[in-house]
Coordinates of C-alpha atoms in Angstrom, one line a residue:
X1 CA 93.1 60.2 120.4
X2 CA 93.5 63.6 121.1
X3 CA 91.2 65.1 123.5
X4 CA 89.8 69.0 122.7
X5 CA 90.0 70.7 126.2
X6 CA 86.9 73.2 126.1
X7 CA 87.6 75.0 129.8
X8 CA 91.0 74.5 130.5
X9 CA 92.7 78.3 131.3
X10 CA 96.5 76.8 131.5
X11 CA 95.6 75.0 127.9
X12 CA 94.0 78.3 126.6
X13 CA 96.6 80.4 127.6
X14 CA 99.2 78.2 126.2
X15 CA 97.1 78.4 122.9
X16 CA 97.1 82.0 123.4
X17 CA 100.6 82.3 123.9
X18 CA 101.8 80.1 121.1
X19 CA 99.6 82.3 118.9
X20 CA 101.4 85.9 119.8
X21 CA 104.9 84.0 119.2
X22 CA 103.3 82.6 115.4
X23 CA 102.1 86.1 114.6
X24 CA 105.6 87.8 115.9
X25 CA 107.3 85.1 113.7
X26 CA 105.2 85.7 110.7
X27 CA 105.8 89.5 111.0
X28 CA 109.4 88.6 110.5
X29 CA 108.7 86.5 107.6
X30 CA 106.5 88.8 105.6
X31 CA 109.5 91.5 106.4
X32 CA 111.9 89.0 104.9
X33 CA 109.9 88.3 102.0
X34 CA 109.6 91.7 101.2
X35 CA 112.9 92.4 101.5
X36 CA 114.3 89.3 99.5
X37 CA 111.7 88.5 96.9
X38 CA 109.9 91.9 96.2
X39 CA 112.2 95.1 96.6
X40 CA 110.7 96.5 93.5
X41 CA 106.8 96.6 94.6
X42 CA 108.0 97.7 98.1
X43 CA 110.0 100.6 96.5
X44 CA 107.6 101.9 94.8
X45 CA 104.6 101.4 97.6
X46 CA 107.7 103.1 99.8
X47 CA 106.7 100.6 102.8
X48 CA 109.2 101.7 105.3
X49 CA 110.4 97.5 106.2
X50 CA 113.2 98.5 108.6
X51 CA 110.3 100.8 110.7
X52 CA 107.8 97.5 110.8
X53 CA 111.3 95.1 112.4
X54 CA 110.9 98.0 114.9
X55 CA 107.9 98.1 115.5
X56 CA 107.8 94.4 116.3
X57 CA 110.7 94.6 118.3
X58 CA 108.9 96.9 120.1
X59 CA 105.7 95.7 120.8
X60 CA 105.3 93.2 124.4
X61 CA 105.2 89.5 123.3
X62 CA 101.4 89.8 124.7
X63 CA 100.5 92.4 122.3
X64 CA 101.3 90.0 119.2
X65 CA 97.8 88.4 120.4
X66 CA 95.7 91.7 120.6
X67 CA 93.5 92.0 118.2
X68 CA 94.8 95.4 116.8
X69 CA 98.4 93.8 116.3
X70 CA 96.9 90.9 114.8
X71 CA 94.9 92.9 112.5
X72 CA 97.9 94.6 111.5
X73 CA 100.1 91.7 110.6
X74 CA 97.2 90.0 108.7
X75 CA 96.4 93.0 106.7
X76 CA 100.6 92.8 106.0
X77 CA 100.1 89.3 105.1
X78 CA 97.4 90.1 102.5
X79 CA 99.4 92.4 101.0
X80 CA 102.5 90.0 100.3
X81 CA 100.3 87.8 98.9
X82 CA 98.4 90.0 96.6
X83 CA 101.8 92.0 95.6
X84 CA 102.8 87.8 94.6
X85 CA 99.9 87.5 93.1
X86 CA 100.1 90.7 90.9
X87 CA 103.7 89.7 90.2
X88 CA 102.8 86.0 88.9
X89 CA 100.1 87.7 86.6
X90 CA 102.3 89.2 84.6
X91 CA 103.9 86.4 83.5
X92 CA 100.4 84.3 82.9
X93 CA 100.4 82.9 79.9
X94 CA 96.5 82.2 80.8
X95 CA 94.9 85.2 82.5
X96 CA 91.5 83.5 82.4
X97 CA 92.0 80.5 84.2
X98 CA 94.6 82.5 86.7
X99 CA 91.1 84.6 87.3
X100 CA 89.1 82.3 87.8
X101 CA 91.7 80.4 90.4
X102 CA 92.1 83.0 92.4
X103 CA 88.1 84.2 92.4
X104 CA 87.7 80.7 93.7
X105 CA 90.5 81.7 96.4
X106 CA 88.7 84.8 97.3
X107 CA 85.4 83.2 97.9
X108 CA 86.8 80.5 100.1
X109 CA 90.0 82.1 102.1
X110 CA 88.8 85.9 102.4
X111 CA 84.8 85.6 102.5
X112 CA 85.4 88.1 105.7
X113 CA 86.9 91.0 103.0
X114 CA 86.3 93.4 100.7
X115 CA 88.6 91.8 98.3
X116 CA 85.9 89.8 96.2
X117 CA 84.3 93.3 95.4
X118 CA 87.3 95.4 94.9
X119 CA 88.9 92.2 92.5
X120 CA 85.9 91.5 90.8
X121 CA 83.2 93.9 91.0
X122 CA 80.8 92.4 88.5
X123 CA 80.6 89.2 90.4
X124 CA 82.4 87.0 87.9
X125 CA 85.9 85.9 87.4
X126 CA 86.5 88.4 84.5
X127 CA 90.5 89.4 83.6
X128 CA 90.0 92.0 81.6
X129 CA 91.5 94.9 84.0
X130 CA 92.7 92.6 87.0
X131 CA 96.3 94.0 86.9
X132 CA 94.9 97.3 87.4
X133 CA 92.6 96.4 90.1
X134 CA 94.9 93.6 91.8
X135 CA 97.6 96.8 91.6
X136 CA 95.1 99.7 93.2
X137 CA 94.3 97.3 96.2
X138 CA 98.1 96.8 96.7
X139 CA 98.0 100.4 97.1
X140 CA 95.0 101.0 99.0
X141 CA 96.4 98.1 101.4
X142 CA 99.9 99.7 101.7
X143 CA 98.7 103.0 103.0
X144 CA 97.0 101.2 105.3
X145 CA 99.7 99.0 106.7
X146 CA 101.8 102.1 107.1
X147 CA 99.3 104.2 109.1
X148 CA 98.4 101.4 111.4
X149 CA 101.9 100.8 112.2
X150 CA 102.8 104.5 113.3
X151 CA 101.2 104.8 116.6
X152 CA 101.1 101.0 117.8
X153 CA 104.0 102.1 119.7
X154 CA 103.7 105.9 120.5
X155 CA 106.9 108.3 119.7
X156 CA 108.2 105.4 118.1
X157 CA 108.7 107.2 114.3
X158 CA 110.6 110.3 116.0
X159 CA 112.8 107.1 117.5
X160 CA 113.5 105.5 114.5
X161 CA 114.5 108.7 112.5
X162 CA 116.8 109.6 115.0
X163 CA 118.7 106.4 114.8
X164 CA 118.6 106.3 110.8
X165 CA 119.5 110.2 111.8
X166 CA 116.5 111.4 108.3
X167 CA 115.0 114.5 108.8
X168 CA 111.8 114.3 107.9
X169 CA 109.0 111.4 107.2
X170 CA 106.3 112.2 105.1
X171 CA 102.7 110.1 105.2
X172 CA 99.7 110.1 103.7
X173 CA 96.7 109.4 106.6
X174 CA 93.6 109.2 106.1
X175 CA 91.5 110.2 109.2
X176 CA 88.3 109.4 108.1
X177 CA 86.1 107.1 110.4
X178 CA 87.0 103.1 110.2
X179 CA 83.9 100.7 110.1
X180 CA 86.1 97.3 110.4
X181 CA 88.2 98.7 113.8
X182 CA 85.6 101.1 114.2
X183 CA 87.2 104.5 114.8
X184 CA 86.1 107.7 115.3
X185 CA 86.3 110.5 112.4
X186 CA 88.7 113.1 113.0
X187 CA 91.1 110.7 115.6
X188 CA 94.0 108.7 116.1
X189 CA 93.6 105.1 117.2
X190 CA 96.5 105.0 119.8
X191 CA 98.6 101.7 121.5
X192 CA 97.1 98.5 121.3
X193 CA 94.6 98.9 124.6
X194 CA 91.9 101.4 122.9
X195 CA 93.3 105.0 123.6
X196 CA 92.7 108.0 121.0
X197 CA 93.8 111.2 120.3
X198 CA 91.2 113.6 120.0
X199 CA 91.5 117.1 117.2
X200 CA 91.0 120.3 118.8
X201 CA 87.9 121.7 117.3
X202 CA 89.2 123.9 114.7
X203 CA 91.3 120.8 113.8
X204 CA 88.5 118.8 113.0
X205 CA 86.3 121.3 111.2
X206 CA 89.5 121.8 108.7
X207 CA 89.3 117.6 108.5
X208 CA 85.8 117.7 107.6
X209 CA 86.4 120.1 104.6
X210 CA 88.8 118.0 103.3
X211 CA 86.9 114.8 103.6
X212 CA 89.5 113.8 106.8
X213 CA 92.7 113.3 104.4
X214 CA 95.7 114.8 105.3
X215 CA 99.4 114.7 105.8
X216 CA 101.3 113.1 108.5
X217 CA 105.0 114.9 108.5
X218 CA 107.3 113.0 110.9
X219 CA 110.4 114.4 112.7
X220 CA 112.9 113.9 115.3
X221 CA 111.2 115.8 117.9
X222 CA 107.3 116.1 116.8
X223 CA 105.0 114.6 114.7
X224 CA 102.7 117.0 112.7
X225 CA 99.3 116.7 111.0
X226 CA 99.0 119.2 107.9
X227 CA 95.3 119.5 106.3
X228 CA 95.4 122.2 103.6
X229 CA 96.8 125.2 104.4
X230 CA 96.2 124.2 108.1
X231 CA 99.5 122.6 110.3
X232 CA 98.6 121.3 114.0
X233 CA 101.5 119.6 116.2
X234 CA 100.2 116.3 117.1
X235 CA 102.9 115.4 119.8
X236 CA 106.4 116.6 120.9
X237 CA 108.8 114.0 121.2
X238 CA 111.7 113.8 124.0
X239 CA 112.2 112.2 127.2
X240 CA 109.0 111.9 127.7
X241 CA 105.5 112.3 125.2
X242 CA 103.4 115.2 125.2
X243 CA 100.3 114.9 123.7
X244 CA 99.2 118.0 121.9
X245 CA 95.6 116.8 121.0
X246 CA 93.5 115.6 124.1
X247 CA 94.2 112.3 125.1
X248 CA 91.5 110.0 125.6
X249 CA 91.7 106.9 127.7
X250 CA 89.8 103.5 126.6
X251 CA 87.0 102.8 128.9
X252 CA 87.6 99.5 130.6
X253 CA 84.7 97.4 131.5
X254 CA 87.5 95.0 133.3
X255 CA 90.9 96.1 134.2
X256 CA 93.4 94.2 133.9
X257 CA 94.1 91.5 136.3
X258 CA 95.1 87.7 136.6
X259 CA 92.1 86.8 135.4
X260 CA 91.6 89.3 132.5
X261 CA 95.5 89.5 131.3
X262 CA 94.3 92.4 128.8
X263 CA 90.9 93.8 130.1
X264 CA 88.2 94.3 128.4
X265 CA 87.8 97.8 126.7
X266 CA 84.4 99.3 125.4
X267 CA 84.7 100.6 122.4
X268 CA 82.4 103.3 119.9
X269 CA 79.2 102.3 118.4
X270 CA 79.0 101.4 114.9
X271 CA 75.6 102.8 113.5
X272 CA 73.9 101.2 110.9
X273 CA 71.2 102.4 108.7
X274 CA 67.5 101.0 109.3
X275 CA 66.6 100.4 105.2
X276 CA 70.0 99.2 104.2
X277 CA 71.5 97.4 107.2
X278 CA 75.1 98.7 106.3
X279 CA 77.1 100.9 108.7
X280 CA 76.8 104.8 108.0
X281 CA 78.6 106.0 111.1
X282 CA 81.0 105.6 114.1
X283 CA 79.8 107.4 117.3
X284 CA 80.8 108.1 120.8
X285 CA 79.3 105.6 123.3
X286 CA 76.8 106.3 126.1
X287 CA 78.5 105.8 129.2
X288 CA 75.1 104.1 130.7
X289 CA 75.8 100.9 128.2
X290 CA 79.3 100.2 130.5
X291 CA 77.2 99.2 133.0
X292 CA 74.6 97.2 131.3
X293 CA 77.5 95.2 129.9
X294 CA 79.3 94.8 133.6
X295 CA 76.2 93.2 134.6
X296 CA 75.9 90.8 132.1
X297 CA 79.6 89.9 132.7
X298 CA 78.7 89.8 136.7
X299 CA 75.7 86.9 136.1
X300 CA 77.9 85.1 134.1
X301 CA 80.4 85.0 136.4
X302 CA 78.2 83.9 139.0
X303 CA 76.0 81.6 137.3
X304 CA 79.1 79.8 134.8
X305 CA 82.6 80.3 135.8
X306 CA 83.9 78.1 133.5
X307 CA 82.1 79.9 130.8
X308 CA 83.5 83.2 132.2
X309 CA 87.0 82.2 132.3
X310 CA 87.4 81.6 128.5
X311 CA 85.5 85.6 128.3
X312 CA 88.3 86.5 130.4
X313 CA 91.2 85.2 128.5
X314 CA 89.5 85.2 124.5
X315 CA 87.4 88.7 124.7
X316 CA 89.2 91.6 124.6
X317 CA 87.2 95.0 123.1
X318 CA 83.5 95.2 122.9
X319 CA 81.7 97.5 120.4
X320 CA 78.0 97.8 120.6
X321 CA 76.1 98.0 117.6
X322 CA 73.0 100.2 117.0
X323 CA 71.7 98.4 114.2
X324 CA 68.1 97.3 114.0
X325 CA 68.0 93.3 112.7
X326 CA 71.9 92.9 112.4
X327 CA 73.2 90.4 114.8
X328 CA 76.4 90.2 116.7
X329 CA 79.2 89.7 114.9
X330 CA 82.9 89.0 115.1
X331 CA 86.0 88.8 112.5
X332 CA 88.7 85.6 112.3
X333 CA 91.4 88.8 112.1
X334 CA 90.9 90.7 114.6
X335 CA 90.8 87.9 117.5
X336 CA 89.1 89.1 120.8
X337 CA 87.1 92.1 119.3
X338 CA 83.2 91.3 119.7
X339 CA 80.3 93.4 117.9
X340 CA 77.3 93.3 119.9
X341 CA 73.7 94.7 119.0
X342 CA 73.3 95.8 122.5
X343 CA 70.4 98.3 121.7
X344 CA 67.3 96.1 120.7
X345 CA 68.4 93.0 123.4
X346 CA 67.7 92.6 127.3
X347 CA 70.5 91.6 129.1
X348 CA 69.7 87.7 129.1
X349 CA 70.3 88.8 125.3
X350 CA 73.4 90.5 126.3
X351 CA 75.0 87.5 127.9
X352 CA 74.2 85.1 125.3
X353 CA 75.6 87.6 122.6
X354 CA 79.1 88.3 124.6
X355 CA 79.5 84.2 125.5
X356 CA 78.4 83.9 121.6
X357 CA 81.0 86.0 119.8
X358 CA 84.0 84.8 122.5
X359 CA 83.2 81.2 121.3
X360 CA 83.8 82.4 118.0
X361 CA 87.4 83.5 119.0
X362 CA 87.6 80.3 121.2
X363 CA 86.9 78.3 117.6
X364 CA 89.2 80.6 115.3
X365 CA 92.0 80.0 118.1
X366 CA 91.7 76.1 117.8
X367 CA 91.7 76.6 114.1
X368 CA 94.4 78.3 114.2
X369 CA 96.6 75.7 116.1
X370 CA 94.7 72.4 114.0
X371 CA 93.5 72.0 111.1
X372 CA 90.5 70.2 111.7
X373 CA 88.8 69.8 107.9
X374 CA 90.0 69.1 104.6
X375 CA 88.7 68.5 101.1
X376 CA 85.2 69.4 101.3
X377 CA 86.2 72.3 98.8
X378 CA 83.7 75.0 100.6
X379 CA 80.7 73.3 99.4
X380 CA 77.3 74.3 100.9
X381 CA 75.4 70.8 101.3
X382 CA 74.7 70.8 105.1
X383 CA 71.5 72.0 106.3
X384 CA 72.0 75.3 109.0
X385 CA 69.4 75.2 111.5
X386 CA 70.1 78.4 112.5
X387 CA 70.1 80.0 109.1
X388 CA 67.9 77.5 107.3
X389 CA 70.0 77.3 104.5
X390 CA 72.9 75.3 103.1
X391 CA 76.2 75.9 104.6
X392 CA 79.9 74.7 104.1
X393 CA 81.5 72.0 106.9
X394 CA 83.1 75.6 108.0
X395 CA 80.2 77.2 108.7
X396 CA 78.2 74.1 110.4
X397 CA 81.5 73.7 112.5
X398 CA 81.5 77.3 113.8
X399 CA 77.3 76.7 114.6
X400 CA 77.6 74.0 116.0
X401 CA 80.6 75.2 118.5
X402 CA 78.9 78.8 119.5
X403 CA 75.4 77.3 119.6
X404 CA 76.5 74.3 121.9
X405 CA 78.6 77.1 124.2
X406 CA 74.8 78.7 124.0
X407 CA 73.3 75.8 125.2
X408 CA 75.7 75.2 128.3
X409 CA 75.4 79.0 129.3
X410 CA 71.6 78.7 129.0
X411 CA 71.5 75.5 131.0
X412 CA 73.9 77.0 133.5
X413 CA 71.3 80.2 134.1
X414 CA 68.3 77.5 134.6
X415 CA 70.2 76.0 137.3
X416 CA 71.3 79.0 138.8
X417 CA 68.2 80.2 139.4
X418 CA 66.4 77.1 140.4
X419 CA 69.4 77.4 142.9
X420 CA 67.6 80.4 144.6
X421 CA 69.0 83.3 142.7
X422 CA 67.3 85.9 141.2
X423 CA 69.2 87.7 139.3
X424 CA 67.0 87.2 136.4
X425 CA 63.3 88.0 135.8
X426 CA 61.1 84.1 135.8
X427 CA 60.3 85.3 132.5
X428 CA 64.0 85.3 130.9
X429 CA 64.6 82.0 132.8
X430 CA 61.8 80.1 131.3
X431 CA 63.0 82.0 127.9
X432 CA 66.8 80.5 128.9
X433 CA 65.2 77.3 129.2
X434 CA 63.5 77.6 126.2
X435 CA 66.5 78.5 124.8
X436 CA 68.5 75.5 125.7
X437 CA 65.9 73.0 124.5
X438 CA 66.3 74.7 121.3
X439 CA 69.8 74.4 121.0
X440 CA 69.8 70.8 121.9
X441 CA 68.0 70.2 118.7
X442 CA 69.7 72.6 116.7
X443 CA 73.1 71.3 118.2
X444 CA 72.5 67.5 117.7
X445 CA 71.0 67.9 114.4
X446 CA 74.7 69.6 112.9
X447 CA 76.6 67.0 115.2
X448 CA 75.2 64.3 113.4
X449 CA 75.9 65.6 109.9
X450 CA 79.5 66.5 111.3
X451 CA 79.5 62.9 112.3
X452 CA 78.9 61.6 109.1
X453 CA 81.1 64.3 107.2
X454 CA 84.2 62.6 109.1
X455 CA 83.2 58.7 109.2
X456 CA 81.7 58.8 105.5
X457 CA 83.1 61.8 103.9
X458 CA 86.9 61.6 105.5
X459 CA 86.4 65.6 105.9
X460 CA 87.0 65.7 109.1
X461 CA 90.8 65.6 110.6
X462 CA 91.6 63.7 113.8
X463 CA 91.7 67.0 115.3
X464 CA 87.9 67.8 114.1
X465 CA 87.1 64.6 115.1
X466 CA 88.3 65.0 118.8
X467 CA 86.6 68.5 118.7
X468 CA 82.9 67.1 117.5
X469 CA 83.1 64.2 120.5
X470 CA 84.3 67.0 122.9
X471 CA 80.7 68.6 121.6
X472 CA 78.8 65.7 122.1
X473 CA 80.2 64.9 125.6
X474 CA 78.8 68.8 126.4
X475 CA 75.2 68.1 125.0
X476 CA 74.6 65.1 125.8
X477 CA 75.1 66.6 129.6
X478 CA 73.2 69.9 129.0
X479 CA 70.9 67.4 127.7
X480 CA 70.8 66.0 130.7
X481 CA 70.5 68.1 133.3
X482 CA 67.9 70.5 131.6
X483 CA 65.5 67.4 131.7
X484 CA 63.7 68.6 134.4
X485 CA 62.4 71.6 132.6
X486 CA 61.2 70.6 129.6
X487 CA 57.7 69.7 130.7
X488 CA 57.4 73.3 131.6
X489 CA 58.7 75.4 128.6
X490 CA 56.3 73.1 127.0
X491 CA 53.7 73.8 128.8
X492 CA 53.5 78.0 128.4
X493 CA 53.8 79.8 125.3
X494 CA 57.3 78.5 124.2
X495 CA 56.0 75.2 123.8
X496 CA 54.7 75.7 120.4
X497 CA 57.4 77.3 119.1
X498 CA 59.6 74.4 120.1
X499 CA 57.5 71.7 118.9
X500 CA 57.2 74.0 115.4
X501 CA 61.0 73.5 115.3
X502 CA 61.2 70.0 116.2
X503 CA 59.2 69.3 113.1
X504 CA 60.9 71.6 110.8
X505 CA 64.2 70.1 111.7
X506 CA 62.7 66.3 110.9
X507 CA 61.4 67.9 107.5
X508 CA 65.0 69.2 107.1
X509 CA 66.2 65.9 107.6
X510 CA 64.0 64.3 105.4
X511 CA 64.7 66.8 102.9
X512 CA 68.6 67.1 103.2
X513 CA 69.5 63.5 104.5
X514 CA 72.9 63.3 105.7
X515 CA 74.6 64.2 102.5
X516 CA 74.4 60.8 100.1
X517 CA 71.9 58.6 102.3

């Protein structure tokens, strides 16, 4: 039986590398498919095919697992499918059960989109309309595709119009800041590594009048930005770039090395209101934050090197969130990117967050090599003990993966200091301890209900099944070896809180079962 390898850097890597050759493939694919099977749609939605092949040709095999070329491809992808999609509807002979199908698809496949909303903003599967809507996100998703593609590779449209020998390129762009890659207002994500090009000030003001859309015009030796009656040279082409607008660096927490083949860049912070807990803004980054974050990354080092090997190969960008009650989040498309709430935590907090969201990407990555459930249909009857609540096999999976990684890191700070370091206050150790106990539970509880979702329910793959004894093995030996410390979290002011959850996950049990007991 196949055997899930949790800290293996050659078997990661290979995972990582077999990954960037899928995407690189599926770029071709979607190219082909737009070529072949919709020239009409990509006509019209002028989506320049022969510039994305060049692009890809372009880009380092490595970059096809960035999280920025990733993004790209998969936003590419959805548009195929929806520009399908749109086709097939016109020839429905049913458009309320084709509808309802694919508000069913929605809700399962792109739960991390806006799609849902912009398809069916009532909340219901209505087709009255969906042409027009299923036609303006086709738009909406083609202007993006374009303007992510054109400075992936810097200078690369001047290249390309002087080999096709055209004049002049002509693009809408929209400059306005970007919640999901979170980019400044006013500036042009550049390369795959975090770099931006930053408007003069006059620049900027002219953007702001004009709600940061304007014109990208594209030629052999510059490219242009036009707002209004305003026209700024963006860079001059030749043998070698010059940047007209100031060129900012990204701000690397680690350089690349052997260890971290990409680095790991610190991005802006995305700002989120206080009443509504949605984003309002993207803003520049305090510099004092870098090294909070280095410090984290050093204790982990020291105290889990296993731990902080995956970090090295699976996290690649980190964006602090300033965002009171919002917790640390990630997205399946953009691998490697990490949002961290890094303004209300301390930095036993901070550690725990950045080992949280990289197990995330460590999961999608398996997921995206095996298919490890089937036929549970996205039905919420598991009990979440982290989110007390019902939850699909999916969403127990992903729990049960990040919170058992939790576990092991808090168990590996316990012994670490009990070892003679310090790097830690006693108070955040007996809180890591604390911590651990509490994921045991949690941890076990799910593992037993994935247990029985594969022996009694079949939903489990051989591949899922390899992965939930791969978890067991883990807590069964954080179990182990945090033993000696149980005695006294349960003794201070953690011990009720742990016995409070004890007994709310045997009511939850009693309550939930396993599913059909």
């Amino acid at each position: 039986m196949l055997r899930v390898k949790l800290f293996e850097p050659t078997f990661l890597s290979s995972l990582i590398h077999e990954f960037s050759k899928s995407m690189r493939s599926l770029l071709d694919e979607l190219c082909n498919d737009l070529e072949k099977h919709y020239p009409g749609p990509t006509a019209v939605m002028r989506l320049p095919v022969v510039y994305f092949r060049l692009v890809g040709q372009s880009l380092r095999q490595e970059d096809y697992s960035s999280w920025k070329v990733v993004g790209w491809i998969e936003e590419l992808n959805d548009l195929v499918y929806f520009i399908d999609l749109r086709e097939q509807l016109r020839c429905e002979r049913n458009p309320s059960q084709f509808a309802a199908g694919l508000f069913a698809e929605c809700e399962e496949q792109f739960y991390e989109n806006s799609y849902l909303d912009e398809l069916f903003p009532r909340g219901e599967p209505e087709s009255a309309g969906l042409a027009r809507r299923l036609s303006g996100l086709c738009v909406r998703l083609a202007q993006q595709v374009i303007q992510e593609s054109l400075f992936l590779v810097p200078g690369l449209p001047c290249d390309w119009l002087e080999q096709t020998g055209s004049r002049q390129w002509s693009v809408r762009f929209d400059l306005s800041q970007n919640f999901e890659r979170v980019e400044l207002a006013g500036c042009v994500s550049l390369g795959v590594a975090g770099a931006y090009l930053e408007p003069p000030a006059p620049v900027r003001r002219e953007l702001a009048r004009r709600e940061f859309n304007a014109t990208l015009i594209i030629r052999e030796k510059n490219i242009r930005l036009r707002v209004g009656r305003l026209t700024t040279t963006v860079l001059n082409a030749g043998k070698q770039l010059r940047w007209e607008w100031r060129h900012v660096w990204p701000v690397f927490l680690k350089a690349p090395n052997r260890v971290w083949p990409r680095g790991l860049t610190l991005g802006p912070t995305l700002v989120y209101s206080r009443k509504d807990r949605v984003p309002i803004s993207v803003a520049s980054t305090s510099a004092g934050l870098a090294e909070r974050i280095r410090k984290a990354l050093a204790v982990s080092e020291e105290a889990w090197l296993d731990g902080a090997r995956n970090l090295a190969l699976l996290s690649q960008r980190i964006v602090p969130l300033k965002a009171h009650g919002v917790v640390s989040f990630s997205y399946r498309h953009l691998p490697g990117l990490s949002f961290l709430n890094t303004f209300e935590r301390d930095g036993l907090d901070l550690i725990d967050d950045l080992v949280h969201e990289n197990s995330h990407h460590h999961l999608n990555l398996l997921l995206r090599k095996y298919v490890m459930h089937r036929h549970d249909r996205n039905q919420e009857i598991f009990y979440s003990p982290w989110r007390r609540s019902l939850r699909p096999l999916r969403g127990i999976l992903h729990a049960t993966f990040t919170f058992t990684m939790g576990a092991i890191l808090f168990e590996r700070l316990s012994s670490w200091a009990a070892s003679g370091h310090a790097k830690l206050t006693p108070q955040q150790i007996l809180r890591a301890r604390f911590r651990c106990w509490e994921e045991v539970e949690s941890v076990e509880y799910s593992l037993r209900d994935l247990d029985y979702a594969a022996k009694k329910l079949g939903w489990l793959t051989s591949e899922g099944r390899a992965l939930v004894n791969s978890l067991q093995r883990e807590i069964q030996g954080v179990e182990k070896r945090i033993a000696a410390f149980e005695a006294a979290v349960l003794r201070r002011h953690y011990g009720a809180e742990l016995n409070r959850h004890r007994q709310e996950l045997v009511m939850a049990r009693k309550t939930y079962g396993p599913v059909g007991e």
